[in-house]
Coordinates of C-alpha atoms in Angstrom, one line a residue:
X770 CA 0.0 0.0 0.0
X771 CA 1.5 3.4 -1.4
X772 CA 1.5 6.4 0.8
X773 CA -1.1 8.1 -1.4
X774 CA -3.1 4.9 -1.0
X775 CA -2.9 5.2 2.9
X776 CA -3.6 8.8 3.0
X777 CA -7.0 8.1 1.0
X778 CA -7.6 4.9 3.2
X779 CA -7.3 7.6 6.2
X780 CA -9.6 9.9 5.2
X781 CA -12.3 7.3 4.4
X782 CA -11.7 6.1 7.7
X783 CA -11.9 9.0 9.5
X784 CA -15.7 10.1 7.9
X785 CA -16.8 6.6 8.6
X786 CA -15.5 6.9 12.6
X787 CA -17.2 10.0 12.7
X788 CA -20.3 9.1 10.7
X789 CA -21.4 6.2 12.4
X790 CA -21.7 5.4 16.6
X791 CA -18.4 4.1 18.0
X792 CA -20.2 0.6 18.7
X793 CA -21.4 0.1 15.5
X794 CA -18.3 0.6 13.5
X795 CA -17.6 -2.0 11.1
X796 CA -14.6 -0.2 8.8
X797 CA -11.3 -2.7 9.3
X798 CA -8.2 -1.5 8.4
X799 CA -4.9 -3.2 7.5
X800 CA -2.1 -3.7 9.8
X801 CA -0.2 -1.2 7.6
X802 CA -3.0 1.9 7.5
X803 CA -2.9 1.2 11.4
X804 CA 0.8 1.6 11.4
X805 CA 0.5 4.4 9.0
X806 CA -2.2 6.0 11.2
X807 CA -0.2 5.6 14.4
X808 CA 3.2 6.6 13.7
X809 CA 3.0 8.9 10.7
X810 CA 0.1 10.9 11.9
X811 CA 1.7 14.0 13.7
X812 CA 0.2 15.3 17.5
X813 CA -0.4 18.8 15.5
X814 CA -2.1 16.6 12.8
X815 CA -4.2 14.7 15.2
X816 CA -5.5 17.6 17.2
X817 CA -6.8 18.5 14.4
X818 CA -8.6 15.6 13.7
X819 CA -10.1 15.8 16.8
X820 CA -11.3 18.8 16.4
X821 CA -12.8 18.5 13.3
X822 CA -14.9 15.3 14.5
X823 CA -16.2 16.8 17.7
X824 CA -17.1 20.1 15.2
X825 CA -18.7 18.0 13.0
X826 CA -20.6 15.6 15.5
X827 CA -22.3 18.8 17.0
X828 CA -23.3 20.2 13.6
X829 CA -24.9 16.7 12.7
X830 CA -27.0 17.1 15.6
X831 CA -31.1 17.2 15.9
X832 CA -30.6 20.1 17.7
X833 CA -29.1 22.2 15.0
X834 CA -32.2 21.9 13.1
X835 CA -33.8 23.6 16.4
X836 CA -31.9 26.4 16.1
X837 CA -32.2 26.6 12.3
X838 CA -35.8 26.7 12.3
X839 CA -35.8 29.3 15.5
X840 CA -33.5 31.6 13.3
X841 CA -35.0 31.3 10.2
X842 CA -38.6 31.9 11.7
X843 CA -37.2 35.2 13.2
X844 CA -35.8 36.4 10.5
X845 CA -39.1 36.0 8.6
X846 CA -41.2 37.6 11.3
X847 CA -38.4 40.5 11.0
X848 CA -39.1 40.6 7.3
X849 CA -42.6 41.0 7.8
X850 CA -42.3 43.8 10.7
X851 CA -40.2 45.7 8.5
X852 CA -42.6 45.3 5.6
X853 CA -45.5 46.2 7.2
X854 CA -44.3 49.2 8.9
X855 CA -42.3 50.6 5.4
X856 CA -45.8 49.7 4.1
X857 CA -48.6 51.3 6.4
X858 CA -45.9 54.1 7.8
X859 CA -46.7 52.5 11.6
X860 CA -44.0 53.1 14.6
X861 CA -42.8 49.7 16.3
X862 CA -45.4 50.9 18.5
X863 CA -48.3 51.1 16.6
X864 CA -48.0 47.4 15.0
X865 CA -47.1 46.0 19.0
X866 CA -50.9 47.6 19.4
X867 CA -52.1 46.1 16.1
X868 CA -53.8 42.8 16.0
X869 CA -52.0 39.7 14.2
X870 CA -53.8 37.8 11.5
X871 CA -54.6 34.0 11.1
X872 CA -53.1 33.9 7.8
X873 CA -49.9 35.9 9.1
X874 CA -49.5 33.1 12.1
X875 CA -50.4 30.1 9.7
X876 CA -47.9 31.7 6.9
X877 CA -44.9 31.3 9.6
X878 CA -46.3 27.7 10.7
X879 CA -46.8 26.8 7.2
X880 CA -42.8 27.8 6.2
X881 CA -41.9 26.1 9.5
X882 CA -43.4 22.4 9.1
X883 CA -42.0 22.4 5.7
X884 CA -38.3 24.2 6.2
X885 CA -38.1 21.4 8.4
X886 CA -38.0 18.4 6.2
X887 CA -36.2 20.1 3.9
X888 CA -33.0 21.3 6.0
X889 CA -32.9 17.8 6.4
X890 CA -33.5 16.2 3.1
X891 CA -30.6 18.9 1.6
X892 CA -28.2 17.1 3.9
X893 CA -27.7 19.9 6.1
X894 CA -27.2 17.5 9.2
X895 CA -25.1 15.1 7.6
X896 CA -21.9 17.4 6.3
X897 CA -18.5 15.8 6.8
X898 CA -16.3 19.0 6.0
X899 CA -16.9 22.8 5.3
X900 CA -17.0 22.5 1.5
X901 CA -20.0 20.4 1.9
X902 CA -21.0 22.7 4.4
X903 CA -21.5 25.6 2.2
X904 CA -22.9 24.4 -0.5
X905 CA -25.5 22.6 1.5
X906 CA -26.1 25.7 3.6
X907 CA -26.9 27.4 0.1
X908 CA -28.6 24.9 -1.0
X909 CA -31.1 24.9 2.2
X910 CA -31.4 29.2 2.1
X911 CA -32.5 28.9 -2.0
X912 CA -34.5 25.6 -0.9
X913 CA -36.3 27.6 1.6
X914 CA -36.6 31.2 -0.2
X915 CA -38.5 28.9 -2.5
X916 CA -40.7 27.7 -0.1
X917 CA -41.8 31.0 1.2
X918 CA -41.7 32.6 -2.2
X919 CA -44.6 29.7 -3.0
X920 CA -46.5 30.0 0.6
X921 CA -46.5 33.9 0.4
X922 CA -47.9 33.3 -2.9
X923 CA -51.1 31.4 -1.7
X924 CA -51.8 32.7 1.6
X925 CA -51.0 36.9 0.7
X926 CA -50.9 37.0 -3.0
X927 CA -51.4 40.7 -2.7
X928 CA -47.5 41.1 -1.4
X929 CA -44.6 42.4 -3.2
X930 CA -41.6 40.2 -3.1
X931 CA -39.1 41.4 -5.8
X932 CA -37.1 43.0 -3.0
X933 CA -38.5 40.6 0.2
X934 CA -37.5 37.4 -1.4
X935 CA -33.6 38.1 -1.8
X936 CA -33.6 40.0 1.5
X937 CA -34.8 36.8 3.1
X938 CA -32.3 34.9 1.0
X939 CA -29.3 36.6 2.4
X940 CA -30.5 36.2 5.7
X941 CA -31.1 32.7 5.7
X942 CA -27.6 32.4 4.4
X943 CA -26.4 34.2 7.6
X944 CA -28.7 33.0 10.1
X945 CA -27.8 29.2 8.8
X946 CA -23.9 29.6 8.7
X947 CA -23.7 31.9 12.2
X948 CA -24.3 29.1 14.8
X949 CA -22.1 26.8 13.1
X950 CA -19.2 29.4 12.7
X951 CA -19.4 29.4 17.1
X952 CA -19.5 25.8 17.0
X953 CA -16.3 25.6 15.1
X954 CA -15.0 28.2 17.2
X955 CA -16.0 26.7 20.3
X956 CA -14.6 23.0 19.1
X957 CA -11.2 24.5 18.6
X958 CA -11.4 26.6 22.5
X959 CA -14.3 25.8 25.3
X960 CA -14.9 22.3 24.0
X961 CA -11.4 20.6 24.9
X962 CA -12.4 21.7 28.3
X963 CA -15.8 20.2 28.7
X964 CA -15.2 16.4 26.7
X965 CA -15.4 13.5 29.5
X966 CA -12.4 11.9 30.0
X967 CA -12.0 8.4 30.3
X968 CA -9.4 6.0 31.5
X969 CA -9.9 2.5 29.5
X970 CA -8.2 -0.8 28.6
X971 CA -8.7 -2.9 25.5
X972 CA -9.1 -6.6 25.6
X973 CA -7.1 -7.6 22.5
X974 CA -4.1 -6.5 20.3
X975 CA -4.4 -7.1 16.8
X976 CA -5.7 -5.3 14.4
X977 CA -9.0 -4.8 15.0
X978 CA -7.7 -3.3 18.9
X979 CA -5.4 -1.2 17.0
X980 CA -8.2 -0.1 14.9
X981 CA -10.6 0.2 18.5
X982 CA -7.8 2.4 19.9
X983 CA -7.2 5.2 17.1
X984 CA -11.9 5.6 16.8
X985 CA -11.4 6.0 21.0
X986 CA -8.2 8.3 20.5
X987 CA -10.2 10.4 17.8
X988 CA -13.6 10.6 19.4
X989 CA -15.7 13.0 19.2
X990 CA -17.4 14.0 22.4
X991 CA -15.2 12.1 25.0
X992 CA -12.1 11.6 25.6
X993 CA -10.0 8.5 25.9
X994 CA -6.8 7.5 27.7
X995 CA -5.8 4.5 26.5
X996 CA -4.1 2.8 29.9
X997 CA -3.0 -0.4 27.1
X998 CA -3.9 -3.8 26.0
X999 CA -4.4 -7.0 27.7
X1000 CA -4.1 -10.2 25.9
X1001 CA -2.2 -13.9 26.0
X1002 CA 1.2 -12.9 25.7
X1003 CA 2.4 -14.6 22.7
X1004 CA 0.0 -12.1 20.3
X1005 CA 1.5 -9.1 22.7
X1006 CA 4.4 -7.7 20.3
X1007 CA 5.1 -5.1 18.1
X1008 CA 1.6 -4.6 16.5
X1009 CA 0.7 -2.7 19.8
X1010 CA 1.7 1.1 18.5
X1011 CA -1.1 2.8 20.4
X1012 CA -0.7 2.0 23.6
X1013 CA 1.2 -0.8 26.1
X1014 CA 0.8 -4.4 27.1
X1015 CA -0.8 -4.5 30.5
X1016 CA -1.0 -8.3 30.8
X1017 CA -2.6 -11.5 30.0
X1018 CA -6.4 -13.1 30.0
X1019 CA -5.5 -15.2 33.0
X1020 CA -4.6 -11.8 34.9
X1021 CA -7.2 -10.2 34.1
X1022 CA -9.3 -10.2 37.4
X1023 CA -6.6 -9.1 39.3
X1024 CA -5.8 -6.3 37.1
X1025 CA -9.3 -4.8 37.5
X1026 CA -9.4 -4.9 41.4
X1027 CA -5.5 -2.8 41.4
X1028 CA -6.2 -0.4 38.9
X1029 CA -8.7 2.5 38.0
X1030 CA -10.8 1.4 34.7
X1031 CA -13.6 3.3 33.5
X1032 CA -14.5 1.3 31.2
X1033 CA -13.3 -2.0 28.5
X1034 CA -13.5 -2.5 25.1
X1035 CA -13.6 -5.8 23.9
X1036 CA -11.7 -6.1 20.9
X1037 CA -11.2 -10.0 20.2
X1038 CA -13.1 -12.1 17.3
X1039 CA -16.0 -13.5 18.6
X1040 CA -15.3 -16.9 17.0
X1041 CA -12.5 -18.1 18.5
X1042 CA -12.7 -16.4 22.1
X1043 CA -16.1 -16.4 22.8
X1044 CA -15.3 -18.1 26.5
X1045 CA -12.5 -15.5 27.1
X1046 CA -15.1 -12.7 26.1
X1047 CA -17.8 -14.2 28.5
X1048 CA -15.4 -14.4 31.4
X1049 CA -14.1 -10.5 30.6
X1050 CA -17.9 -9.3 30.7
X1051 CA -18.2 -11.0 33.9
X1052 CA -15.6 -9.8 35.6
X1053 CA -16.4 -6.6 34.8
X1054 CA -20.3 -7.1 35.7
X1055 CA -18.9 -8.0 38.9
X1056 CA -16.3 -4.9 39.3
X1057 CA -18.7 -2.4 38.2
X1058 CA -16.9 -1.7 35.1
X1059 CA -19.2 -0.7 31.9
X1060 CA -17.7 -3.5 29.4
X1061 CA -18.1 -2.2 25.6
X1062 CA -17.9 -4.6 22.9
X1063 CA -18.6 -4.1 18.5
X1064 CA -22.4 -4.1 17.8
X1065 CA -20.8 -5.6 14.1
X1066 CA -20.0 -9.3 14.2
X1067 CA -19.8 -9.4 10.3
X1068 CA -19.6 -6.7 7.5
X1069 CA -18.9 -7.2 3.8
X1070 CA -17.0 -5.1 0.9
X1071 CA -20.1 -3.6 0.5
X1072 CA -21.7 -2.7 3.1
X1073 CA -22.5 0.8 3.1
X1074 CA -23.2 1.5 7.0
X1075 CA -24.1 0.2 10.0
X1076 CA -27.3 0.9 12.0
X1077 CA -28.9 -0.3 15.2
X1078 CA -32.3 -0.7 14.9
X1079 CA -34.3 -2.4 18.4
X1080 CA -31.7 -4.3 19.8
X1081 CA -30.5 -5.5 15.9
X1082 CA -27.5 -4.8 13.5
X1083 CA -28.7 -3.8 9.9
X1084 CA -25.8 -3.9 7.4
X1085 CA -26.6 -1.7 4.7
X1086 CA -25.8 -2.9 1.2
X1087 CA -27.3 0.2 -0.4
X1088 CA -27.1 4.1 0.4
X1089 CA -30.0 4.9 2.5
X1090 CA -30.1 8.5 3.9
X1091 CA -31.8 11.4 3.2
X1092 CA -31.0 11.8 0.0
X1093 CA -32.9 9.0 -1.2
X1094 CA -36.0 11.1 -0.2
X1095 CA -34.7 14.3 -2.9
X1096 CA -34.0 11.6 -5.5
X1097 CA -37.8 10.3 -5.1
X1098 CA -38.7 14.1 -5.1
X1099 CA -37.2 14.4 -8.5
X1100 CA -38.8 11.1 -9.7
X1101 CA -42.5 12.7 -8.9
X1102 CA -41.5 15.8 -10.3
X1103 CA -39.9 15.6 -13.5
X1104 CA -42.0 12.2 -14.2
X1105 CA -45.0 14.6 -13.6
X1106 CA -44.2 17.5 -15.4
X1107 CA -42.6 15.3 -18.2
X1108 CA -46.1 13.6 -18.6
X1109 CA -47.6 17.0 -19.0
X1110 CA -44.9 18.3 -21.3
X1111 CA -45.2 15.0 -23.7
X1112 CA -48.6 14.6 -23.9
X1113 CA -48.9 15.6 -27.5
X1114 CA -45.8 13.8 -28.1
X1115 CA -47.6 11.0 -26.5
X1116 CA -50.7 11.7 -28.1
X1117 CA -48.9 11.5 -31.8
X1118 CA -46.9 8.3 -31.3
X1119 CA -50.3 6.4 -29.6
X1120 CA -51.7 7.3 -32.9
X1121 CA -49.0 6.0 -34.7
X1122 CA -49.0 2.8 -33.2
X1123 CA -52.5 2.3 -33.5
X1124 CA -52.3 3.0 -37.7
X1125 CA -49.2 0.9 -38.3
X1126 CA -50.2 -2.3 -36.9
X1127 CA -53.0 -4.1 -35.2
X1128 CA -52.7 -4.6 -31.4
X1129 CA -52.6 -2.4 -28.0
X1130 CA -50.5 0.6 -28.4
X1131 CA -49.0 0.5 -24.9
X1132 CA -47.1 -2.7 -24.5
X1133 CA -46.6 -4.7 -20.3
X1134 CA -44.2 -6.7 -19.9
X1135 CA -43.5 -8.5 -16.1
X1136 CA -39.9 -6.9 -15.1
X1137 CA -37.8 -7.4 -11.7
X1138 CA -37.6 -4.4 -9.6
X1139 CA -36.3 -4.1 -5.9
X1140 CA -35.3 -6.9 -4.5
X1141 CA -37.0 -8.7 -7.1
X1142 CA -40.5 -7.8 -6.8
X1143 CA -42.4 -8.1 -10.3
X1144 CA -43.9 -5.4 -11.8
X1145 CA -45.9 -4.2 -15.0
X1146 CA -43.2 -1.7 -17.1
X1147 CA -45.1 0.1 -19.7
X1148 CA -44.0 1.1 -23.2
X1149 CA -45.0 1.9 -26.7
X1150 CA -45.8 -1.3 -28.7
X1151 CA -43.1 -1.5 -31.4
X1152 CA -43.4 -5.5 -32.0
X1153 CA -45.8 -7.4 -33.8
X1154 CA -49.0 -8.6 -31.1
X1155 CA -47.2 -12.0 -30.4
X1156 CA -43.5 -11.1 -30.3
X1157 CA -43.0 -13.2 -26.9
X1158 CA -44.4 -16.1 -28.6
X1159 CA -42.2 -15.9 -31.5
X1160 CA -39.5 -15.4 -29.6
X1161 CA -38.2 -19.1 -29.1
X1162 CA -37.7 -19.4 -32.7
X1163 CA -35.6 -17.2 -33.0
X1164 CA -33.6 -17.7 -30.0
X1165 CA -31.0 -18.9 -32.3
X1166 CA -30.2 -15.6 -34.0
X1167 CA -29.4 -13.9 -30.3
X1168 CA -26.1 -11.4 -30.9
X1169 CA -25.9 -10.3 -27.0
X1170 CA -23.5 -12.7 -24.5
X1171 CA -24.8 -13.7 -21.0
X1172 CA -28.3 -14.7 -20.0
X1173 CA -30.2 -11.6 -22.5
X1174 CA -31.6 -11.3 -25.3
X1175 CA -30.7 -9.1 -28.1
X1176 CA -31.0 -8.9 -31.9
X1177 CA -29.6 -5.8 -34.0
X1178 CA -32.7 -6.7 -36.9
X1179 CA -35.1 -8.2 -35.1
X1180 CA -37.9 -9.4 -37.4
X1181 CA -40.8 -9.3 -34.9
X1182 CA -40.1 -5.0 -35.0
X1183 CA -43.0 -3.1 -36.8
X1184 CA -41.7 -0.3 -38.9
X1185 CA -42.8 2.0 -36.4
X1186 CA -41.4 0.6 -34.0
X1187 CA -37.9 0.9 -35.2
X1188 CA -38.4 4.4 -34.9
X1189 CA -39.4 4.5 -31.9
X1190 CA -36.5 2.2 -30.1
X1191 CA -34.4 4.4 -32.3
X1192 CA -35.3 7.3 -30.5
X1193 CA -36.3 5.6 -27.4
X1194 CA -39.4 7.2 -27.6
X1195 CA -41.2 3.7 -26.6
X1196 CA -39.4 4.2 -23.1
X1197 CA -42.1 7.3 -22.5
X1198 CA -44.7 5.9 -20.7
X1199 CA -42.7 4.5 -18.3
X1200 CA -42.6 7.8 -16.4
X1201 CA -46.1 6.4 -14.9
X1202 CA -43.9 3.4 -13.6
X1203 CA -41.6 6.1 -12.3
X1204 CA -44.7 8.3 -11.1
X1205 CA -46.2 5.3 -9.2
X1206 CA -42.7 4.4 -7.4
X1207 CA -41.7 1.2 -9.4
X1208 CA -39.0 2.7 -11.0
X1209 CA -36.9 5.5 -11.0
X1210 CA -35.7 8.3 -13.6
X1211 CA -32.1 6.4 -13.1
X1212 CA -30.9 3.3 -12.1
X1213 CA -30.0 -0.4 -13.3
X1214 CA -32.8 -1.1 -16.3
X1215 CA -35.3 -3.5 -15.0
X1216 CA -34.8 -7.3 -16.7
X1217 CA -37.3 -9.2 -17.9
X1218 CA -38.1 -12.8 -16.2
X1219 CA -36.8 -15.3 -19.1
X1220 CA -33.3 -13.3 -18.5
X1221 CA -33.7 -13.4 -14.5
X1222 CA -34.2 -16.9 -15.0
X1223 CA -31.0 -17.7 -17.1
X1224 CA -28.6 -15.9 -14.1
X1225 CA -26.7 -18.4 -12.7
X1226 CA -24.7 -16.5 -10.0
X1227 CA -25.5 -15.2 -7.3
X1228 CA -23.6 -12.0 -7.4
X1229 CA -25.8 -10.9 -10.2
X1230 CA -28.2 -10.8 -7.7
X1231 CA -27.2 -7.7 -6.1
X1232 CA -28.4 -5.1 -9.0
X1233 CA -32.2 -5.9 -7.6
X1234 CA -31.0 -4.0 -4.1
X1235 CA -32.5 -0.7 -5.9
X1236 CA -35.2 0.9 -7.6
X1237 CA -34.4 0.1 -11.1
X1238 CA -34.6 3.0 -13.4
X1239 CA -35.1 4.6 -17.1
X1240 CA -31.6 5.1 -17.6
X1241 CA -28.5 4.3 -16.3
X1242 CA -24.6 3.9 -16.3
X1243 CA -24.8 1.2 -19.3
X1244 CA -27.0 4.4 -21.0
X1245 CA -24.5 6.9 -21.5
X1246 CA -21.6 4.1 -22.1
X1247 CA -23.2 2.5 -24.8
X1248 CA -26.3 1.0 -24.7
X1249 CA -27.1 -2.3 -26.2
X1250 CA -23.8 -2.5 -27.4
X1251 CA -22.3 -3.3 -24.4
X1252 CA -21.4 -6.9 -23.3
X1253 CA -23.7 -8.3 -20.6
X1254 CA -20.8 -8.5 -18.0
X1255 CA -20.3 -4.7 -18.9
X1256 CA -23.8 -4.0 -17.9
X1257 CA -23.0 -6.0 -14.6
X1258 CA -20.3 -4.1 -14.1
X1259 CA -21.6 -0.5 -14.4
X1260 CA -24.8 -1.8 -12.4
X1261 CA -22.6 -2.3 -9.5
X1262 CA -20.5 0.2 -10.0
X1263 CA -23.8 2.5 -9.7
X1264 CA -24.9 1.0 -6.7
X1265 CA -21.7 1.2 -5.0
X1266 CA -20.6 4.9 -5.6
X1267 CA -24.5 6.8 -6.0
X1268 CA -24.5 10.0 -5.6
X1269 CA -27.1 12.3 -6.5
X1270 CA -24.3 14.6 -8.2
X1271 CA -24.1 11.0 -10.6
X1272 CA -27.6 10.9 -11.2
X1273 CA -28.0 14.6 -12.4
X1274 CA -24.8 13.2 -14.5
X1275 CA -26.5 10.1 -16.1
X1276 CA -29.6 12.1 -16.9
X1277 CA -27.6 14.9 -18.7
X1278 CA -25.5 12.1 -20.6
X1279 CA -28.6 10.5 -21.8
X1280 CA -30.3 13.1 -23.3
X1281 CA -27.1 13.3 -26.3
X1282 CA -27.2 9.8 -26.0
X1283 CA -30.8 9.5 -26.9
X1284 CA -30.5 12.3 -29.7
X1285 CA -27.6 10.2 -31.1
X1286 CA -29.0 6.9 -31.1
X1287 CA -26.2 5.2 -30.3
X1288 CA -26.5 1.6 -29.7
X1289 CA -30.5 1.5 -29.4
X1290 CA -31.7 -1.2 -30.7

């Protein structure tokens, strides 16, 4: 492993300590990043990391969104102040005296309930550094100017805001970056002061101690002094570089009762020490020291994050946080307004399909979507009526590898229809599957079940663990040209690294793509 390698490694690591709870970490590093981690790292260089987690953990906080909403309703019932008494020529005085309407308190309320979700859903509270920080802070003030530019609208149309609306803006962008300027401020002064500090040992010394010992030395809110590591003395060595051998298993009980312990974190596998586990959590029952052990038992290359839900560990193979709810946001919208903006164009290719050939013009076809649930996907019929019957005799001309099915000339294609796959304007009406949740304006393209039931590994599996979509990676890199295990590929690769920044790339992609026609079929 390279030193760039290990500095990347390092900063992954860091987010994830920080992201999730310390119990529930499942991130395992290398013997090397651990060494790199504990010896390269400077003090200078890890104060700073310190700091910037405890910053960060406060700023991810429910209670920020308190204060955000406190500020942000202040500043609107400023606004209004202002406006009324520029308006009516009143003294601060006069409007105390004056009687508040109903639709002046259910305007703010209004704002309120639904500034709320979306100071959450813009990923205000879930910012890892201050670049994020900024633009999701700008992100929330234009999110919520909207949102009181479109209330305003229905409860007092009879207001002016060509001047109100920017004023507001500005303000929002000060009242949401102020608090968390003192926060930052205070993490790097006050805080230091006020962490917890706690004296603990670490049953264990390989790597996954090691690992245990730099998420207690970086935490957050608390702070750690690492007395050392107790373990059989034969794995006791040189992989110990964050703190010193205290002594063995066997030794253990006598080591509680002579020394002060706040608390012990258990840092052996489960597997093969399960009875010297049990006997550490009992001693320490019977000491009164709080024993702390990995909510993980297993993770995977995948997984995604960690959560505790009721007592349970829930590995997550998928991103799942709130930006899932701004993607869905953009699925209602633009598959709403895109129905509305393409109805003639719908209107002219229904007619189209109806003159060229006998049959329905909207063609279903059962397709796999999340985790393999069937659906109905819709499209404009560009095969003759029994295509899917025809199909096994021609199952010998199939071009594409894998389990698919693919044909360059396919003979069952009307000559409408080539027009329309062409231009993948048959695709269309499946912005009511996207409407009605079945599918989504990007993601892996849903299969059909004759393909489904030609995968033979399991592996393949894994493109089912989202909401399949209109386009995709294999979209904008190709289309039906690509090799199945290309499609695979890119599939996974889209689960694996979404981002909402790479959906607003796919769908931009597509649409030269689609005017190109390359590799429609």
């Amino acid at each position: 492993m390279n030193v760039a390698t290990q500095i990347a490694f390092a900063r992954r690591f860091a987010r994830r300590t920080f992201r999730l709870p310390m119990t529930i970490q499942a991130t395992v590093l290398s013997k090397d990043a651990i060494r790199f981690e504990a010896e390269i790292q400077s003090p200078e260089a890890e104060a700073k990391t310190i700091v910037r987690n405890r910053t960060y953990r406060w700023l991810r906080h429910s209670r920020m969104m308190l204060v955000d909403l406190v500020l942000l309703m202040g500043v609107l019932m400023q606004l209004g102040v202002a406006s009324s008494l520029h308006r009516y020529g009143k003294t601060m005085s006069d409007w105390l005296s004056g009687v508040i309407t109903v639709r002046d308190v259910v305007l703010v309320l209004l704002c309120a309930a639904l500034w709320a979700p979306i100071l959450w859903t813009v990923g205000l509270y879930r910012q890892f550094n201050f670049s994020s920080l900024m633009r999701r802070v700008l992100l929330a003030a234009v999110a919520c100017s909207a949102v009181l530019w479109g209330v305003c609208r229905w409860l007092r149309p009879e207001t002016k805001l060509d001047l109100a609306i920017p004023v507001f803006f500005a303000s929002a962008l000060a009242v949401l970056f102020a608090p968390r300027i003192l926060v930052m401020l205070w993490a790097r002064s006050g805080f230091a002061e006020s962490r917890v500090k706690r004296d603990v040992v670490i049953l264990g010394s390989g790597n996954m101690a090691q690992q245990m010992a730099w998420q207690l030395r970086h935490h957050a809110s608390e702070e750690y002094r690492i007395l050392g590591f107790i373990d059989a003395p034969e794995h006791a060595g040189d992989r110990m570089h964050l703190g010193s051998y205290l002594c063995s298993l066997e030794e253990l009980e006598s080591f509680l009762m002579n020394n002060v312990i706040d608390e012990m974190h258990i840092a052996l596998p489960v597997k093969s020490h399960y009875g010297e586990i049990e006997r550490a959590v009992r001693l320490c029952a019977i000491a009164g020291i709080e024993p702390h052990y990995p909510a993980e038992l297993f993770s995977t290359d995948v997984t995604k994050g960690i959560h505790s839900e009721e007592g349970r560990v829930v590995l997550r193979m998928t991103h799942r946080d709130s930006r899932w709810l701004l993607k869905r946001a953009l699925d209602v919208v633009a598959s709403g307004l895109g129905l509305l903006v393409l109805s003639p164009i719908f209107l002219a290719v229904a007619l189209a399909v109806r003159l060229s050939s006998k049959g329905p013009i909207f063609f279903k076809q059962t397709r796999y979507g999340l985790n393999k649930r069937r659906f109905s996907m819709l499209k404009f019929r560009s095969m003759v009526v029994d295509a899917e019957q025809r199909q096994a005799d021609i199952e010998h001309m199939n071009e594409a590898g894998g389990p698919v099915f693919k044909i360059t000339r396919d003979p069952r294609i009307t000559g409408v229809g080539a027009f329309l796959r062409k231009t993948s304007l048959d695709e269309l009406p499946q912005l009511l599957n996207v409407l009605s949740g079945q599918m989504s304006l990007v993601g892996p393209r849903p299969l059909n079940e004759r393909d489904v039931h030609r995968f033979s590994e399991l592996h393949l599996m894994r493109r089912f663990s989202v909401v399949p979509g209109m386009t995709g990676l294999w979209q904008v890199s190709g289309r039906s040209n690509l090799e199945f295990s290309q499609w695979i590929e890119l599939d996974l690769r889209y689960i694996d690294h979404w981002s909402l920044k790479l959906d607003l790339r796919i769908l931009l992609q597509t649409i030269p793509a689609v005017l190109r026609g390359r590799g429609a079929s």
